[in-house]
mmCIF file of C-alpha atoms in Angstrom:
data_model
loop_
_atom_site.group_PDB
_atom_site.id
_atom_site.type_symbol
_atom_site.label_atom_id
_atom_site.label_comp_id
_atom_site.label_asym_id
_atom_site.label_seq_id
_atom_site.Cartn_x
_atom_site.Cartn_y
_atom_site.Cartn_z
ATOM 1 C CA UNK A 29 0.351 -43.780 -45.900
ATOM 2 C CA UNK A 30 -2.657 -41.804 -47.018
ATOM 3 C CA UNK A 31 -3.256 -38.027 -46.541
ATOM 4 C CA UNK A 32 -6.721 -37.338 -45.138
ATOM 5 C CA UNK A 33 -9.481 -34.795 -45.549
ATOM 6 C CA UNK A 34 -11.602 -34.528 -42.424
ATOM 7 C CA UNK A 35 -15.160 -33.368 -41.694
ATOM 8 C CA UNK A 36 -15.852 -30.275 -39.585
ATOM 9 C CA UNK A 37 -18.867 -30.202 -37.249
ATOM 10 C CA UNK A 38 -20.698 -26.870 -37.059
ATOM 11 C CA UNK A 39 -22.141 -27.167 -33.534
ATOM 12 C CA UNK A 40 -23.351 -23.831 -32.152
ATOM 13 C CA UNK A 41 -20.716 -23.679 -29.389
ATOM 14 C CA UNK A 42 -17.812 -23.790 -31.852
ATOM 15 C CA UNK A 43 -15.208 -21.145 -32.688
ATOM 16 C CA UNK A 44 -15.054 -19.187 -35.937
ATOM 17 C CA UNK A 45 -11.272 -18.778 -35.693
ATOM 18 C CA UNK A 46 -9.431 -21.728 -34.106
ATOM 19 C CA UNK A 47 -9.844 -24.519 -36.649
ATOM 20 C CA UNK A 48 -9.838 -22.097 -39.576
ATOM 21 C CA UNK A 49 -6.551 -20.559 -38.432
ATOM 22 C CA UNK A 50 -4.864 -23.917 -37.859
ATOM 23 C CA UNK A 51 -5.884 -25.195 -41.288
ATOM 24 C CA UNK A 52 -4.936 -21.968 -43.086
ATOM 25 C CA UNK A 53 -8.430 -20.892 -44.155
ATOM 26 C CA UNK A 54 -9.958 -17.383 -44.026
ATOM 27 C CA UNK A 55 -10.853 -15.984 -40.595
ATOM 28 C CA UNK A 56 -13.551 -15.767 -39.416
ATOM 29 C CA UNK A 57 -15.135 -18.887 -40.856
ATOM 30 C CA UNK A 58 -18.678 -18.456 -42.246
ATOM 31 C CA UNK A 59 -20.152 -20.165 -39.174
ATOM 32 C CA UNK A 60 -19.083 -21.887 -35.967
ATOM 33 C CA UNK A 61 -16.593 -24.736 -36.345
ATOM 34 C CA UNK A 62 -16.665 -26.894 -33.222
ATOM 35 C CA UNK A 63 -14.853 -30.112 -34.103
ATOM 36 C CA UNK A 64 -12.784 -31.666 -36.854
ATOM 37 C CA UNK A 65 -12.986 -35.478 -36.800
ATOM 38 C CA UNK A 66 -10.136 -37.859 -37.682
ATOM 39 C CA UNK A 67 -11.166 -41.495 -37.901
ATOM 40 C CA UNK A 68 -13.789 -43.911 -39.164
ATOM 41 C CA UNK A 69 -16.870 -43.165 -37.065
ATOM 42 C CA UNK A 70 -19.947 -43.380 -39.332
ATOM 43 C CA UNK A 71 -21.159 -39.948 -38.202
ATOM 44 C CA UNK A 72 -18.111 -38.338 -39.811
ATOM 45 C CA UNK A 73 -15.425 -40.580 -41.348
ATOM 46 C CA UNK A 74 -12.215 -39.162 -42.764
ATOM 47 C CA UNK A 75 -11.693 -39.441 -46.511
ATOM 48 C CA UNK A 76 -8.527 -40.254 -48.437
ATOM 49 C CA UNK A 77 -7.338 -37.018 -50.013
ATOM 50 C CA UNK A 78 -6.232 -38.786 -53.194
ATOM 51 C CA UNK A 79 -9.392 -40.563 -54.334
ATOM 52 C CA UNK A 80 -12.101 -39.546 -51.855
ATOM 53 C CA UNK A 81 -12.663 -43.039 -50.468
ATOM 54 C CA UNK A 82 -13.843 -43.268 -46.880
ATOM 55 C CA UNK A 83 -11.182 -44.365 -44.400
ATOM 56 C CA UNK A 84 -13.880 -46.611 -42.920
ATOM 57 C CA UNK A 85 -14.244 -48.383 -46.276
ATOM 58 C CA UNK A 86 -10.476 -48.762 -46.621
ATOM 59 C CA UNK A 87 -10.230 -50.322 -43.155
ATOM 60 C CA UNK A 88 -13.253 -52.548 -43.840
ATOM 61 C CA UNK A 89 -11.740 -53.878 -47.071
ATOM 62 C CA UNK A 90 -8.455 -54.921 -45.415
ATOM 63 C CA UNK A 91 -8.771 -54.921 -41.619
ATOM 64 C CA UNK A 92 -5.681 -57.023 -40.928
ATOM 65 C CA UNK A 93 -3.441 -54.924 -43.140
ATOM 66 C CA UNK A 94 -4.818 -51.579 -42.024
ATOM 67 C CA UNK A 95 -5.323 -52.299 -38.313
ATOM 68 C CA UNK A 96 -2.912 -55.154 -37.632
ATOM 69 C CA UNK A 97 -3.657 -58.559 -36.054
ATOM 70 C CA UNK A 98 -3.299 -57.284 -32.473
ATOM 71 C CA UNK A 99 -5.804 -54.447 -32.898
ATOM 72 C CA UNK A 100 -8.291 -56.720 -34.667
ATOM 73 C CA UNK A 101 -7.966 -59.331 -31.919
ATOM 74 C CA UNK A 102 -8.572 -56.757 -29.200
ATOM 75 C CA UNK A 103 -11.144 -54.443 -30.798
ATOM 76 C CA UNK A 104 -12.592 -56.221 -33.806
ATOM 77 C CA UNK A 105 -12.412 -54.997 -37.405
ATOM 78 C CA UNK A 106 -12.740 -51.300 -36.558
ATOM 79 C CA UNK A 107 -10.478 -48.407 -35.655
ATOM 80 C CA UNK A 108 -11.058 -48.193 -31.884
ATOM 81 C CA UNK A 109 -10.305 -44.490 -31.464
ATOM 82 C CA UNK A 110 -11.537 -41.155 -32.799
ATOM 83 C CA UNK A 111 -9.300 -38.078 -32.713
ATOM 84 C CA UNK A 112 -10.669 -34.549 -32.916
ATOM 85 C CA UNK A 113 -9.706 -30.921 -32.932
ATOM 86 C CA UNK A 114 -12.135 -29.316 -30.486
ATOM 87 C CA UNK A 115 -12.707 -25.544 -30.529
ATOM 88 C CA UNK A 116 -14.870 -24.364 -27.623
ATOM 89 C CA UNK A 117 -16.043 -20.762 -27.895
ATOM 90 C CA UNK A 118 -19.151 -21.267 -25.726
ATOM 91 C CA UNK A 119 -19.776 -23.852 -22.979
ATOM 92 C CA UNK A 120 -20.862 -27.325 -24.055
ATOM 93 C CA UNK A 121 -23.784 -29.211 -22.550
ATOM 94 C CA UNK A 122 -23.660 -30.715 -19.057
ATOM 95 C CA UNK A 123 -23.024 -34.333 -20.021
ATOM 96 C CA UNK A 124 -21.752 -37.796 -19.193
ATOM 97 C CA UNK A 125 -20.701 -40.912 -21.142
ATOM 98 C CA UNK A 126 -21.692 -44.512 -20.346
ATOM 99 C CA UNK A 127 -19.347 -47.378 -19.487
ATOM 100 C CA UNK A 128 -18.730 -50.299 -21.842
ATOM 101 C CA UNK A 129 -21.443 -52.383 -20.177
ATOM 102 C CA UNK A 130 -23.921 -49.491 -20.088
ATOM 103 C CA UNK A 131 -23.218 -48.643 -23.744
ATOM 104 C CA UNK A 132 -23.768 -52.231 -24.883
ATOM 105 C CA UNK A 133 -26.969 -52.532 -22.865
ATOM 106 C CA UNK A 134 -28.265 -49.112 -23.941
ATOM 107 C CA UNK A 135 -27.479 -49.811 -27.595
ATOM 108 C CA UNK A 136 -29.464 -53.041 -27.400
ATOM 109 C CA UNK A 137 -32.387 -51.053 -25.925
ATOM 110 C CA UNK A 138 -32.148 -48.329 -28.569
ATOM 111 C CA UNK A 139 -30.930 -45.669 -26.114
ATOM 112 C CA UNK A 140 -27.408 -45.277 -27.566
ATOM 113 C CA UNK A 141 -26.304 -45.126 -31.175
ATOM 114 C CA UNK A 142 -23.030 -46.973 -30.490
ATOM 115 C CA UNK A 143 -22.418 -50.172 -28.502
ATOM 116 C CA UNK A 144 -19.039 -48.891 -27.282
ATOM 117 C CA UNK A 145 -17.942 -46.584 -24.466
ATOM 118 C CA UNK A 146 -16.552 -43.080 -24.967
ATOM 119 C CA UNK A 147 -13.665 -42.459 -22.583
ATOM 120 C CA UNK A 148 -11.864 -39.305 -23.685
ATOM 121 C CA UNK A 149 -8.730 -37.248 -23.216
ATOM 122 C CA UNK A 150 -8.408 -33.573 -24.121
ATOM 123 C CA UNK A 151 -4.948 -32.025 -24.559
ATOM 124 C CA UNK A 152 -4.869 -28.229 -24.593
ATOM 125 C CA UNK A 153 -3.423 -26.287 -27.533
ATOM 126 C CA UNK A 154 -4.471 -23.005 -25.878
ATOM 127 C CA UNK A 155 -5.605 -22.363 -22.268
ATOM 128 C CA UNK A 156 -8.549 -24.711 -21.792
ATOM 129 C CA UNK A 157 -11.280 -24.574 -19.111
ATOM 130 C CA UNK A 158 -13.595 -27.377 -18.015
ATOM 131 C CA UNK A 159 -15.949 -28.495 -15.279
ATOM 132 C CA UNK A 160 -15.461 -32.183 -14.475
ATOM 133 C CA UNK A 161 -16.186 -34.388 -11.497
ATOM 134 C CA UNK A 162 -18.038 -33.478 -8.313
ATOM 135 C CA UNK A 163 -16.640 -31.145 -5.699
ATOM 136 C CA UNK A 164 -16.468 -32.400 -2.134
ATOM 137 C CA UNK A 165 -19.925 -32.289 -0.513
ATOM 138 C CA UNK A 166 -18.691 -29.699 1.977
ATOM 139 C CA UNK A 167 -17.430 -27.314 -0.686
ATOM 140 C CA UNK A 168 -20.583 -27.695 -2.789
ATOM 141 C CA UNK A 169 -22.727 -27.122 0.305
ATOM 142 C CA UNK A 170 -20.876 -23.906 1.065
ATOM 143 C CA UNK A 171 -21.129 -22.547 -2.479
ATOM 144 C CA UNK A 172 -24.818 -23.351 -2.957
ATOM 145 C CA UNK A 173 -25.844 -22.447 0.594
ATOM 146 C CA UNK A 174 -24.159 -19.058 0.326
ATOM 147 C CA UNK A 175 -26.785 -18.042 -2.234
ATOM 148 C CA UNK A 176 -29.445 -18.128 0.499
ATOM 149 C CA UNK A 177 -32.250 -19.293 -1.805
ATOM 150 C CA UNK A 178 -35.056 -20.947 0.217
ATOM 151 C CA UNK A 179 -36.159 -23.156 -2.688
ATOM 152 C CA UNK A 180 -32.695 -24.755 -2.723
ATOM 153 C CA UNK A 181 -32.632 -25.699 0.958
ATOM 154 C CA UNK A 182 -33.417 -29.348 0.255
ATOM 155 C CA UNK A 183 -30.566 -29.482 -2.278
ATOM 156 C CA UNK A 184 -28.213 -28.056 0.349
ATOM 157 C CA UNK A 185 -29.438 -30.619 2.885
ATOM 158 C CA UNK A 186 -28.758 -33.471 0.470
ATOM 159 C CA UNK A 187 -25.258 -32.136 -0.140
ATOM 160 C CA UNK A 188 -24.653 -31.922 3.604
ATOM 161 C CA UNK A 189 -25.641 -35.582 3.826
ATOM 162 C CA UNK A 190 -23.178 -36.467 1.045
ATOM 163 C CA UNK A 191 -25.964 -37.577 -1.327
ATOM 164 C CA UNK A 192 -24.460 -36.042 -4.459
ATOM 165 C CA UNK A 193 -26.638 -37.732 -7.071
ATOM 166 C CA UNK A 194 -29.819 -36.984 -5.124
ATOM 167 C CA UNK A 195 -28.676 -33.374 -4.788
ATOM 168 C CA UNK A 196 -28.019 -33.171 -8.533
ATOM 169 C CA UNK A 197 -31.448 -34.634 -9.246
ATOM 170 C CA UNK A 198 -33.118 -32.134 -6.931
ATOM 171 C CA UNK A 199 -31.140 -29.249 -8.431
ATOM 172 C CA UNK A 200 -32.121 -30.160 -11.998
ATOM 173 C CA UNK A 201 -35.760 -30.163 -10.860
ATOM 174 C CA UNK A 202 -35.621 -26.601 -9.486
ATOM 175 C CA UNK A 203 -36.354 -24.510 -12.573
ATOM 176 C CA UNK A 204 -38.559 -22.104 -10.613
ATOM 177 C CA UNK A 205 -35.681 -21.175 -8.299
ATOM 178 C CA UNK A 206 -33.137 -20.378 -11.001
ATOM 179 C CA UNK A 207 -33.947 -16.693 -11.486
ATOM 180 C CA UNK A 208 -33.539 -16.016 -7.771
ATOM 181 C CA UNK A 209 -30.365 -18.111 -7.582
ATOM 182 C CA UNK A 210 -28.798 -16.307 -10.552
ATOM 183 C CA UNK A 211 -29.694 -12.936 -9.052
ATOM 184 C CA UNK A 212 -27.999 -13.964 -5.796
ATOM 185 C CA UNK A 213 -24.940 -15.251 -7.696
ATOM 186 C CA UNK A 214 -24.618 -11.937 -9.561
ATOM 187 C CA UNK A 215 -24.144 -10.163 -6.211
ATOM 188 C CA UNK A 216 -21.088 -12.283 -5.290
ATOM 189 C CA UNK A 217 -17.802 -11.509 -7.018
ATOM 190 C CA UNK A 218 -16.256 -14.953 -7.420
ATOM 191 C CA UNK A 219 -15.334 -16.962 -10.563
ATOM 192 C CA UNK A 220 -17.765 -19.795 -9.818
ATOM 193 C CA UNK A 221 -20.715 -17.435 -9.358
ATOM 194 C CA UNK A 222 -19.635 -15.381 -12.365
ATOM 195 C CA UNK A 223 -19.809 -18.568 -14.444
ATOM 196 C CA UNK A 224 -23.330 -19.274 -13.160
ATOM 197 C CA UNK A 225 -24.411 -15.850 -14.389
ATOM 198 C CA UNK A 226 -22.663 -16.328 -17.743
ATOM 199 C CA UNK A 227 -24.390 -19.674 -18.290
ATOM 200 C CA UNK A 228 -27.760 -18.237 -17.267
ATOM 201 C CA UNK A 229 -27.464 -15.485 -19.874
ATOM 202 C CA UNK A 230 -26.997 -18.136 -22.556
ATOM 203 C CA UNK A 231 -29.551 -20.614 -21.173
ATOM 204 C CA UNK A 232 -32.100 -18.626 -19.139
ATOM 205 C CA UNK A 233 -34.210 -20.717 -16.808
ATOM 206 C CA UNK A 234 -32.002 -23.818 -17.131
ATOM 207 C CA UNK A 235 -31.207 -25.221 -13.654
ATOM 208 C CA UNK A 236 -28.016 -26.774 -15.053
ATOM 209 C CA UNK A 237 -26.621 -23.215 -14.902
ATOM 210 C CA UNK A 238 -25.884 -23.939 -11.234
ATOM 211 C CA UNK A 239 -23.632 -26.906 -12.110
ATOM 212 C CA UNK A 240 -20.418 -24.881 -11.514
ATOM 213 C CA UNK A 241 -21.275 -24.908 -7.813
ATOM 214 C CA UNK A 242 -21.322 -28.720 -7.737
ATOM 215 C CA UNK A 243 -18.423 -29.527 -10.083
ATOM 216 C CA UNK A 244 -14.647 -29.111 -9.972
ATOM 217 C CA UNK A 245 -13.077 -26.427 -12.159
ATOM 218 C CA UNK A 246 -10.036 -27.385 -14.266
ATOM 219 C CA UNK A 247 -7.694 -24.979 -16.062
ATOM 220 C CA UNK A 248 -5.282 -26.563 -18.540
ATOM 221 C CA UNK A 249 -2.210 -24.846 -19.938
ATOM 222 C CA UNK A 250 -1.046 -25.797 -23.463
ATOM 223 C CA UNK A 251 0.357 -29.315 -23.378
ATOM 224 C CA UNK A 252 -1.598 -30.345 -20.280
ATOM 225 C CA UNK A 253 -4.326 -32.970 -20.584
ATOM 226 C CA UNK A 254 -7.400 -34.232 -18.735
ATOM 227 C CA UNK A 255 -8.822 -37.769 -18.969
ATOM 228 C CA UNK A 256 -12.525 -38.413 -18.434
ATOM 229 C CA UNK A 257 -13.648 -41.999 -17.954
ATOM 230 C CA UNK A 258 -17.166 -43.370 -17.846
ATOM 231 C CA UNK A 259 -19.572 -41.716 -15.436
ATOM 232 C CA UNK A 260 -17.682 -38.425 -15.008
ATOM 233 C CA UNK A 261 -20.134 -35.522 -15.202
ATOM 234 C CA UNK A 262 -18.511 -32.690 -17.156
ATOM 235 C CA UNK A 263 -18.850 -29.569 -19.260
ATOM 236 C CA UNK A 264 -16.105 -28.009 -21.392
ATOM 237 C CA UNK A 265 -16.157 -24.227 -21.059
ATOM 238 C CA UNK A 266 -13.601 -22.644 -23.388
ATOM 239 C CA UNK A 267 -10.421 -23.381 -25.287
ATOM 240 C CA UNK A 268 -8.852 -25.199 -28.233
ATOM 241 C CA UNK A 269 -7.338 -28.647 -28.047
ATOM 242 C CA UNK A 270 -6.730 -32.090 -29.462
ATOM 243 C CA UNK A 271 -9.169 -34.704 -28.183
ATOM 244 C CA UNK A 272 -8.975 -38.470 -28.458
ATOM 245 C CA UNK A 273 -11.667 -40.922 -27.395
ATOM 246 C CA UNK A 274 -13.153 -44.303 -27.947
ATOM 247 C CA UNK A 275 -14.814 -44.350 -31.368
ATOM 248 C CA UNK A 276 -18.277 -43.642 -29.998
ATOM 249 C CA UNK A 277 -20.709 -40.750 -30.042
ATOM 250 C CA UNK A 278 -22.674 -41.771 -26.944
ATOM 251 C CA UNK A 279 -23.519 -38.599 -24.996
ATOM 252 C CA UNK A 280 -26.210 -38.117 -22.332
ATOM 253 C CA UNK A 281 -27.103 -34.489 -21.592
ATOM 254 C CA UNK A 282 -28.834 -32.805 -18.665
ATOM 255 C CA UNK A 283 -28.883 -29.182 -19.793
ATOM 256 C CA UNK A 284 -26.977 -26.192 -21.230
ATOM 257 C CA UNK A 285 -27.985 -27.228 -24.722
ATOM 258 C CA UNK A 286 -30.721 -27.023 -27.328
ATOM 259 C CA UNK A 287 -30.204 -30.746 -28.017
ATOM 260 C CA UNK A 288 -32.344 -33.434 -26.340
ATOM 261 C CA UNK A 289 -31.733 -34.037 -22.628
ATOM 262 C CA UNK A 290 -32.337 -37.207 -20.635
ATOM 263 C CA UNK A 291 -31.974 -36.471 -16.934
ATOM 264 C CA UNK A 292 -33.092 -39.941 -15.858
ATOM 265 C CA UNK A 293 -30.463 -41.683 -18.022
ATOM 266 C CA UNK A 294 -27.789 -39.192 -16.991
ATOM 267 C CA UNK A 295 -28.471 -39.874 -13.323
ATOM 268 C CA UNK A 296 -28.384 -43.617 -14.019
ATOM 269 C CA UNK A 297 -24.926 -43.596 -15.608
ATOM 270 C CA UNK A 298 -23.272 -40.782 -13.612
ATOM 271 C CA UNK A 299 -20.840 -42.049 -10.983
ATOM 272 C CA UNK A 300 -20.382 -39.368 -8.283
ATOM 273 C CA UNK A 301 -17.159 -41.066 -7.161
ATOM 274 C CA UNK A 302 -15.624 -41.056 -10.677
ATOM 275 C CA UNK A 303 -12.767 -38.565 -10.836
ATOM 276 C CA UNK A 304 -11.279 -36.752 -13.819
ATOM 277 C CA UNK A 305 -7.601 -37.595 -14.186
ATOM 278 C CA UNK A 306 -5.026 -34.897 -14.985
ATOM 279 C CA UNK A 307 -2.447 -36.505 -17.291
ATOM 280 C CA UNK A 308 1.119 -35.320 -17.802
ATOM 281 C CA UNK A 309 3.012 -36.527 -20.859
ATOM 282 C CA UNK A 310 5.832 -38.983 -20.193
ATOM 283 C CA UNK A 311 8.274 -39.015 -23.112
ATOM 284 C CA UNK A 312 5.485 -37.381 -25.089
ATOM 285 C CA UNK A 313 2.882 -40.079 -24.301
ATOM 286 C CA UNK A 314 -0.350 -39.321 -22.423
ATOM 287 C CA UNK A 315 -1.047 -42.629 -20.676
ATOM 288 C CA UNK A 316 -4.648 -43.324 -19.630
ATOM 289 C CA UNK A 317 -6.622 -46.355 -18.400
ATOM 290 C CA UNK A 318 -8.327 -46.622 -21.789
ATOM 291 C CA UNK A 319 -7.554 -49.624 -24.033
ATOM 292 C CA UNK A 320 -9.099 -47.856 -27.032
ATOM 293 C CA UNK A 321 -6.511 -45.121 -27.466
ATOM 294 C CA UNK A 322 -3.202 -43.543 -26.645
ATOM 295 C CA UNK A 323 -2.172 -40.011 -27.615
ATOM 296 C CA UNK A 324 1.417 -39.123 -28.358
ATOM 297 C CA UNK A 325 2.727 -35.536 -28.625
ATOM 298 C CA UNK A 326 5.834 -35.417 -30.800
ATOM 299 C CA UNK A 327 7.983 -32.279 -30.898
ATOM 300 C CA UNK A 328 9.904 -32.714 -34.149
ATOM 301 C CA UNK A 329 13.319 -31.076 -34.425
ATOM 302 C CA UNK A 330 15.330 -33.378 -36.629
ATOM 303 C CA UNK A 331 14.464 -37.033 -37.182
ATOM 304 C CA UNK A 332 12.057 -38.919 -34.898
ATOM 305 C CA UNK A 333 11.189 -42.584 -35.478
ATOM 306 C CA UNK A 334 7.742 -44.061 -34.744
ATOM 307 C CA UNK A 335 7.475 -47.849 -34.583
ATOM 308 C CA UNK A 336 5.252 -49.717 -37.018
ATOM 309 C CA UNK A 337 2.610 -52.335 -36.307
ATOM 310 C CA UNK A 338 -0.154 -49.972 -35.135
ATOM 311 C CA UNK A 339 -2.797 -48.015 -37.066
ATOM 312 C CA UNK A 340 -1.892 -44.352 -36.517
ATOM 313 C CA UNK A 341 -3.345 -41.009 -37.466
ATOM 314 C CA UNK A 342 -0.719 -38.256 -37.516
ATOM 315 C CA UNK A 343 -1.888 -34.651 -37.192
ATOM 316 C CA UNK A 344 0.488 -31.731 -37.613
ATOM 317 C CA UNK A 345 -0.534 -28.719 -35.501
ATOM 318 C CA UNK A 346 2.546 -26.540 -35.853
ATOM 319 C CA UNK A 347 5.402 -25.997 -38.293
ATOM 320 C CA UNK A 348 6.250 -28.189 -41.278
ATOM 321 C CA UNK A 349 6.998 -31.880 -40.827
ATOM 322 C CA UNK A 350 7.958 -34.660 -43.216
ATOM 323 C CA UNK A 351 6.493 -38.136 -42.569
ATOM 324 C CA UNK A 352 8.789 -40.364 -44.638
ATOM 325 C CA UNK A 353 8.398 -38.735 -48.086
ATOM 326 C CA UNK A 354 5.109 -36.965 -47.282
ATOM 327 C CA UNK A 355 5.110 -33.287 -46.270
ATOM 328 C CA UNK A 356 2.642 -32.151 -43.594
ATOM 329 C CA UNK A 357 1.835 -28.583 -42.657
ATOM 330 C CA UNK A 358 -0.265 -27.380 -39.744
ATOM 331 C CA UNK A 359 -3.790 -28.795 -39.971
ATOM 332 C CA UNK A 360 -2.803 -31.667 -42.273
ATOM 333 C CA UNK A 361 -3.098 -35.319 -41.330
ATOM 334 C CA UNK A 362 -2.241 -38.788 -42.584
ATOM 335 C CA UNK A 363 -3.340 -42.344 -41.829
ATOM 336 C CA UNK A 364 -0.519 -44.849 -41.337
ATOM 337 C CA UNK A 365 -1.711 -48.479 -41.610
ATOM 338 C CA UNK A 366 -0.329 -51.109 -39.259
ATOM 339 C CA UNK A 367 1.379 -52.898 -42.169
ATOM 340 C CA UNK A 368 3.452 -49.796 -42.963
ATOM 341 C CA UNK A 369 7.103 -49.873 -41.829
ATOM 342 C CA UNK A 370 8.243 -47.578 -39.010
ATOM 343 C CA UNK A 371 7.726 -43.896 -39.885
ATOM 344 C CA UNK A 372 10.458 -41.280 -39.675
ATOM 345 C CA UNK A 373 9.328 -37.741 -38.894
ATOM 346 C CA UNK A 374 11.660 -34.932 -39.919
ATOM 347 C CA UNK A 375 11.666 -31.145 -40.111
ATOM 348 C CA UNK A 376 10.482 -28.806 -37.373
ATOM 349 C CA UNK A 377 7.020 -28.805 -35.887
ATOM 350 C CA UNK A 378 4.546 -30.414 -33.525
ATOM 351 C CA UNK A 379 2.657 -33.613 -34.360
ATOM 352 C CA UNK A 380 0.023 -35.580 -32.455
ATOM 353 C CA UNK A 381 -0.106 -39.321 -33.053
ATOM 354 C CA UNK A 382 -3.295 -41.250 -32.291
ATOM 355 C CA UNK A 383 -2.991 -44.993 -31.818
ATOM 356 C CA UNK A 384 -4.706 -47.866 -29.959
ATOM 357 C CA UNK A 385 -3.975 -48.137 -26.261
ATOM 358 C CA UNK A 386 -1.618 -50.783 -24.904
ATOM 359 C CA UNK A 387 -2.918 -54.285 -24.234
ATOM 360 C CA UNK A 388 -4.143 -55.458 -20.860
ATOM 361 C CA UNK A 389 -6.526 -52.605 -19.979
ATOM 362 C CA UNK A 390 -10.254 -53.123 -19.493
ATOM 363 C CA UNK A 391 -12.723 -50.896 -21.328
ATOM 364 C CA UNK A 392 -13.894 -47.863 -19.393
#
């Protein structure tokens, strides 16, 4: 087993308290801290705390020993998952992730940096808010139509006809109507309209500010989780959690960001019928359709045994836990290679275990 040091991403929407507090550093942090990455993705691989080697290099030098024959046979000589701490102080971009086939095709065309899909699961550590998946056409029609903005009448008509993607396309092309729509939303006291106004203050003139009227709102309590497969349009709003995903950084954005947007590609890969999946833990395991990953939440109070044979990353988020002879405090993590014997966790605390998903599931 190898203790890890992990990179922190300073995206503008990040918190200056959540990750710093969990890892025992001064609060507030000097700048926003949005994500801490645990894995081997080339955009931010973990390092071994002892000698500073990249976990990606360690896996590459001994894939069978580090990953195990089953993982190599199913996913190749790479760690198939990426775990993160995600600290959302401001809303993320309106975004979607491609399927396995779309990722492979887009990578070959130079559209995507990774040839793999990015299904993801977020498990809340604090109350966590998100927009994900389309509302019913009737509900979206009511919310958008209530604004009474003439320039949005064609969008409302498309919603009434059930043409969700066409309605989204038309909405994202209505920059000139946004000021009037936001003014109308500010006159209605309702959480969805309040969110429109909040987004418009941060991204004035961006038609994606009206996305809350088209998308479902999700509120997660600590311990609850939400799975997003390929094609699910979404936007995380606020909260702190543990996220696990396929080891890919393929993101297509349509707005609510200073980063590049690609509306045409987003419309191509968005599936209006794709639904976010609330996931409850069963014996601590958050089961999803993804073959790339499985997340396990382990409440340690005494000894708990984890089977060997899988490449795991263990992250302590609460208390003090012993993994075999290695002590972990909150914010500390360790990589357990597949060749390592079963691990015994002891002490008192809360640990998340990232591991490959079970066999027999197609890629999202």
